[in-house]
Amino acid sequence: MMIQETRRTAPTAATAPIANAIAVASGKGGVGKTWLSITLAHALANLSRRTVLIDGDLGLANVDIQLGLAPELDLADVLDNNVPLAQAAQRHEPTGLDIVAGRSGVASLATLSPARLTSFGRGIADLSGRYDRVLIDLGAGVERPVRYLAGAAQRTIVVTNDEPTSLTDAYALIKLLMQDGAKTKVSVVVNAAASKAEGERTYKTLAKACDTFLKMTPPLLGVVRRDPKVREAIRAQAPLLTRHPSSEAARDVEAIAQQLAQAS
């Protein structure tokens, strides 16, 4: 499978990154990005890292759905009613996480004015002082707010799988982040791979396109193997690391978390 170069309009430059923030992004939906964000945040909390998970997708938010939460406050309250992010952070005792939930079915982040988006970024920066790691589960796509929040994080994890559309859109996101002048460190996670070897082959396809057209190669942070336990845990609205801690996917995510926990 080959990724073809595309031309898109260059956007505005992103802000300086927040030192302990990690954005989890994907060029398209359906690659398991939110599940990975939850499980990765849980794994970091298990490593004694004070962690907050922010659902950065208003229109199609589902962190709360996957965990069976009924939050009193959410991201819409933060953006529409000036509620501080820290006040919207709800403790989720089973994982040891603090979670800022999104809200499905309302106007998405894509409709935010530049001023409100900048204010939201400042709120994340202020909140970051309370935690060791801040994970932001971004909405799928390559729109300006997604790229802005990715650029505001020290590290951006681009999640992909072996589907051609997923690889093409992951490449487009990386390209646009570079065009933005984003200082974020981009790395790749291949999700739902048939095996570690297949996942590495998928990564090499993306890496080759980045090297050919962008003259850069984002590192592979990890491969998460396809595991029926993941779907079962999602259906049960339960964290994988609690429900199936010895599963292959759980071990794969924990290996990624170990790297993130040690990174400066």
Short mmCIF file of C-alpha atoms in Angstrom, two decimals:
data_model
loop_
_atom_site.label_atom_id
_atom_site.label_comp_id
_atom_site.label_asym_id
_atom_site.label_seq_id
_atom_site.Cartn_x
_atom_site.Cartn_y
_atom_site.Cartn_z
CA MET A 1 0.00 0.00 0.00
CA MET A 2 1.38 3.41 -0.96
CA ILE A 3 0.57 6.78 0.56
CA GLN A 4 0.33 9.54 -1.99
CA GLU A 5 1.33 13.13 -1.31
CA THR A 6 -1.54 15.61 -1.01
CA ARG A 7 -1.66 19.39 -1.01
CA ARG A 8 -3.49 21.23 1.74
CA THR A 9 -3.62 24.81 2.90
CA ALA A 10 -0.95 25.64 5.46
CA PRO A 11 -2.53 26.66 8.81
CA THR A 12 -1.34 29.00 11.53
CA ALA A 13 1.52 28.10 13.85
CA ALA A 14 0.85 26.32 17.12
CA THR A 15 1.74 27.44 20.63
CA ALA A 16 4.68 26.30 22.73
CA PRO A 17 4.14 22.79 24.11
CA ILE A 18 3.03 21.95 27.65
CA ALA A 19 5.86 19.90 29.15
CA ASN A 20 3.86 17.02 30.65
CA ALA A 21 0.99 16.92 28.13
CA ILE A 22 0.44 14.05 25.71
CA ALA A 23 -2.09 14.39 22.90
CA VAL A 24 -3.56 11.22 21.40
CA ALA A 25 -4.70 11.80 17.82
CA SER A 26 -5.70 10.01 14.64
CA GLY A 27 -6.40 11.16 11.14
CA LYS A 28 -9.70 9.25 11.12
CA GLY A 29 -12.14 7.68 13.52
CA GLY A 30 -12.51 4.01 14.27
CA VAL A 31 -8.89 3.20 15.06
CA GLY A 32 -9.34 2.77 18.82
CA LYS A 33 -7.91 6.16 19.80
CA THR A 34 -10.21 6.79 22.76
CA TRP A 35 -9.82 3.27 24.10
CA LEU A 36 -6.05 3.66 23.84
CA SER A 37 -6.18 7.04 25.61
CA ILE A 38 -8.14 5.55 28.51
CA THR A 39 -5.98 2.45 28.83
CA LEU A 40 -2.74 4.39 28.51
CA ALA A 41 -3.83 6.90 31.16
CA HIS A 42 -4.85 4.01 33.43
CA ALA A 43 -1.47 2.35 32.93
CA LEU A 44 0.31 5.60 33.82
CA ALA A 45 -1.79 5.91 36.98
CA ASN A 46 -0.81 2.35 37.87
CA LEU A 47 2.81 3.49 37.62
CA SER A 48 2.10 6.08 40.31
CA ARG A 49 1.95 8.98 37.88
CA ARG A 50 -0.71 11.50 38.81
CA THR A 51 -2.71 11.53 35.59
CA VAL A 52 -5.66 13.46 34.20
CA LEU A 53 -7.44 12.44 31.00
CA ILE A 54 -9.19 15.20 29.06
CA ASP A 55 -11.78 14.19 26.48
CA GLY A 56 -10.96 16.77 23.83
CA ASP A 57 -13.85 15.87 21.56
CA LEU A 58 -17.11 17.70 22.22
CA GLY A 59 -19.30 16.55 19.37
CA LEU A 60 -18.53 12.83 19.64
CA ALA A 61 -17.18 12.52 23.17
CA ASN A 62 -17.08 8.96 24.51
CA VAL A 63 -14.49 8.63 27.28
CA ASP A 64 -17.36 8.83 29.80
CA ILE A 65 -19.38 6.28 27.82
CA GLN A 66 -16.54 3.76 27.71
CA LEU A 67 -16.08 4.09 31.48
CA GLY A 68 -19.76 4.29 32.40
CA LEU A 69 -19.44 7.78 33.91
CA ALA A 70 -22.22 10.29 34.55
CA PRO A 71 -20.22 13.50 35.09
CA GLU A 72 -21.77 16.48 36.87
CA LEU A 73 -19.55 18.84 34.88
CA ASP A 74 -17.89 18.37 31.51
CA LEU A 75 -15.94 20.13 28.79
CA ALA A 76 -19.02 21.98 27.54
CA ASP A 77 -19.32 23.61 30.98
CA VAL A 78 -15.67 24.63 30.77
CA LEU A 79 -16.03 26.18 27.33
CA ASP A 80 -19.52 27.67 27.62
CA ASN A 81 -19.78 28.60 31.31
CA ASN A 82 -16.16 29.37 32.19
CA VAL A 83 -15.95 26.48 34.67
CA PRO A 84 -12.25 25.87 35.52
CA LEU A 85 -10.85 22.63 34.12
CA ALA A 86 -9.77 21.61 37.61
CA GLN A 87 -13.37 21.87 38.81
CA ALA A 88 -14.59 19.72 35.91
CA ALA A 89 -12.05 16.98 36.64
CA GLN A 90 -13.91 14.03 38.16
CA ARG A 91 -12.15 11.29 40.09
CA HIS A 92 -12.58 7.79 38.64
CA GLU A 93 -11.68 5.53 41.54
CA PRO A 94 -11.40 2.23 39.61
CA THR A 95 -8.53 3.63 37.52
CA GLY A 96 -7.11 6.25 39.88
CA LEU A 97 -7.57 8.85 37.14
CA ASP A 98 -9.03 12.31 37.11
CA ILE A 99 -11.20 12.72 34.00
CA VAL A 100 -12.56 15.80 32.26
CA ALA A 101 -15.43 14.39 30.23
CA GLY A 102 -16.67 15.72 26.91
CA ARG A 103 -20.30 15.99 25.90
CA SER A 104 -21.77 14.30 22.85
CA GLY A 105 -24.29 15.98 20.61
CA VAL A 106 -23.19 19.59 21.09
CA ALA A 107 -21.19 21.92 18.88
CA SER A 108 -17.71 20.53 18.40
CA LEU A 109 -14.36 22.15 19.12
CA ALA A 110 -14.19 22.94 15.40
CA THR A 111 -16.71 25.74 15.97
CA LEU A 112 -14.67 27.46 18.68
CA SER A 113 -13.31 30.91 17.98
CA PRO A 114 -9.50 31.29 18.07
CA ALA A 115 -9.81 33.25 21.32
CA ARG A 116 -11.80 30.52 23.08
CA LEU A 117 -9.49 27.83 21.76
CA THR A 118 -6.47 29.75 23.06
CA SER A 119 -8.20 30.16 26.42
CA PHE A 120 -8.84 26.40 26.53
CA GLY A 121 -5.15 25.79 25.85
CA ARG A 122 -4.20 28.10 28.73
CA GLY A 123 -6.60 26.17 30.95
CA ILE A 124 -4.83 22.91 30.12
CA ALA A 125 -1.47 24.54 30.87
CA ASP A 126 -2.77 25.74 34.26
CA LEU A 127 -4.23 22.31 35.05
CA SER A 128 -0.98 20.55 34.11
CA GLY A 129 0.74 21.83 37.26
CA ARG A 130 -1.41 19.51 39.37
CA TYR A 131 -0.36 16.33 37.54
CA ASP A 132 2.59 14.30 36.33
CA ARG A 133 0.91 13.53 33.00
CA VAL A 134 -1.95 15.19 31.13
CA LEU A 135 -3.50 13.08 28.35
CA ILE A 136 -5.73 14.76 25.79
CA ASP A 137 -7.92 12.47 23.72
CA LEU A 138 -8.37 14.57 20.58
CA GLY A 139 -11.21 14.34 18.10
CA ALA A 140 -10.49 12.40 14.93
CA GLY A 141 -9.51 14.42 11.88
CA VAL A 142 -7.10 17.17 10.90
CA GLU A 143 -9.12 20.31 11.67
CA ARG A 144 -7.49 23.39 13.17
CA PRO A 145 -8.57 22.77 16.82
CA VAL A 146 -7.20 19.22 16.70
CA ARG A 147 -3.88 20.48 15.39
CA TYR A 148 -3.82 23.37 17.86
CA LEU A 149 -4.22 21.05 20.86
CA ALA A 150 -1.71 18.57 19.43
CA GLY A 151 0.76 21.42 19.01
CA ALA A 152 0.13 22.48 22.61
CA ALA A 153 1.33 19.10 23.92
CA GLN A 154 4.94 18.11 24.29
CA ARG A 155 4.18 14.76 22.65
CA THR A 156 1.55 13.72 20.14
CA ILE A 157 0.77 10.04 19.67
CA VAL A 158 -0.70 9.37 16.23
CA VAL A 159 -2.80 6.19 16.33
CA THR A 160 -3.25 4.19 13.15
CA ASN A 161 -4.00 0.69 11.93
CA ASP A 162 -3.37 -1.23 8.73
CA GLU A 163 -6.32 0.22 6.79
CA PRO A 164 -5.18 2.35 3.83
CA THR A 165 -7.47 5.23 4.81
CA SER A 166 -6.11 5.20 8.36
CA LEU A 167 -2.51 5.37 7.13
CA THR A 168 -3.28 8.10 4.61
CA ASP A 169 -5.05 10.24 7.19
CA ALA A 170 -2.34 9.65 9.80
CA TYR A 171 0.20 10.89 7.25
CA ALA A 172 -1.96 13.95 6.50
CA LEU A 173 -2.14 14.82 10.20
CA ILE A 174 1.64 14.54 10.63
CA LYS A 175 2.20 16.65 7.52
CA LEU A 176 -0.13 19.40 8.70
CA LEU A 177 1.47 19.48 12.14
CA MET A 178 4.79 20.07 10.44
CA GLN A 179 3.28 22.81 8.29
CA ASP A 180 1.91 24.40 11.46
CA GLY A 181 5.41 24.62 12.85
CA ALA A 182 4.27 22.56 15.84
CA LYS A 183 7.01 21.78 18.36
CA THR A 184 5.26 18.62 19.56
CA LYS A 185 7.21 15.35 19.38
CA VAL A 186 5.24 13.06 17.09
CA SER A 187 5.34 9.29 17.56
CA VAL A 188 3.20 6.45 16.23
CA VAL A 189 1.21 3.65 17.80
CA VAL A 190 -0.19 0.92 15.55
CA ASN A 191 -3.38 -0.42 17.09
CA ALA A 192 -5.26 -3.68 16.56
CA ALA A 193 -2.37 -5.34 14.73
CA ALA A 194 -2.56 -9.03 13.86
CA SER A 195 0.91 -9.44 15.39
CA LYS A 196 3.88 -7.36 16.45
CA ALA A 197 5.52 -8.08 13.09
CA GLU A 198 2.41 -6.98 11.16
CA GLY A 199 2.22 -3.83 13.25
CA GLU A 200 5.82 -3.01 12.49
CA ARG A 201 5.18 -3.51 8.77
CA THR A 202 2.23 -1.11 8.97
CA TYR A 203 4.42 1.44 10.72
CA LYS A 204 7.11 1.13 8.06
CA THR A 205 4.57 2.05 5.37
CA LEU A 206 3.76 5.28 7.21
CA ALA A 207 7.39 5.96 8.07
CA LYS A 208 8.44 5.56 4.44
CA ALA A 209 5.88 8.14 3.30
CA CYS A 210 7.00 10.57 6.00
CA ASP A 211 10.63 10.10 5.06
CA THR A 212 9.97 10.47 1.33
CA PHE A 213 7.69 13.50 1.40
CA LEU A 214 8.37 15.17 4.76
CA LYS A 215 12.04 14.31 5.27
CA MET A 216 11.31 13.12 8.80
CA THR A 217 10.50 9.78 10.40
CA PRO A 218 8.28 9.70 13.49
CA PRO A 219 9.42 6.93 15.85
CA LEU A 220 7.30 3.88 16.59
CA LEU A 221 6.17 4.10 20.21
CA GLY A 222 4.54 0.69 20.19
CA VAL A 223 2.28 -1.92 18.61
CA VAL A 224 -0.94 -3.01 20.31
CA ARG A 225 -2.09 -6.42 19.17
CA ARG A 226 -5.69 -7.17 18.19
CA ASP A 227 -7.36 -8.71 21.21
CA PRO A 228 -11.02 -9.81 21.66
CA LYS A 229 -10.73 -8.83 25.32
CA VAL A 230 -10.68 -5.15 24.25
CA ARG A 231 -14.12 -5.25 22.65
CA GLU A 232 -15.50 -7.23 25.58
CA ALA A 233 -14.21 -4.64 28.08
CA ILE A 234 -15.63 -1.75 26.04
CA ARG A 235 -19.04 -3.42 25.89
CA ALA A 236 -18.91 -3.90 29.65
CA GLN A 237 -17.89 -0.22 30.10
CA ALA A 238 -14.94 -1.43 32.14
CA PRO A 239 -11.21 -0.58 31.94
CA LEU A 240 -9.22 -3.31 30.21
CA LEU A 241 -6.45 -3.21 32.82
CA THR A 242 -9.02 -3.96 35.52
CA ARG A 243 -11.12 -6.50 33.66
CA HIS A 244 -8.38 -8.33 31.73
CA PRO A 245 -5.01 -7.21 33.16
CA SER A 246 -3.10 -10.15 31.67
CA SER A 247 -4.43 -9.79 28.12
CA GLU A 248 -2.06 -9.20 25.22
CA ALA A 249 -3.42 -5.71 24.54
CA ALA A 250 -3.07 -4.77 28.20
CA ARG A 251 0.58 -5.81 28.23
CA ASP A 252 1.24 -3.90 25.01
CA VAL A 253 -0.25 -0.68 26.38
CA GLU A 254 1.63 -1.08 29.65
CA ALA A 255 4.89 -1.29 27.68
CA ILE A 256 4.04 2.02 25.99
CA ALA A 257 3.16 3.58 29.35
CA GLN A 258 6.53 2.53 30.76
CA GLN A 259 8.23 4.58 28.05
CA LEU A 260 6.01 7.60 28.64
CA ALA A 261 6.48 7.40 32.40
CA GLN A 262 10.25 7.55 32.01
CA ALA A 263 10.29 10.29 29.36
CA SER A 264 11.20 13.79 30.50
#
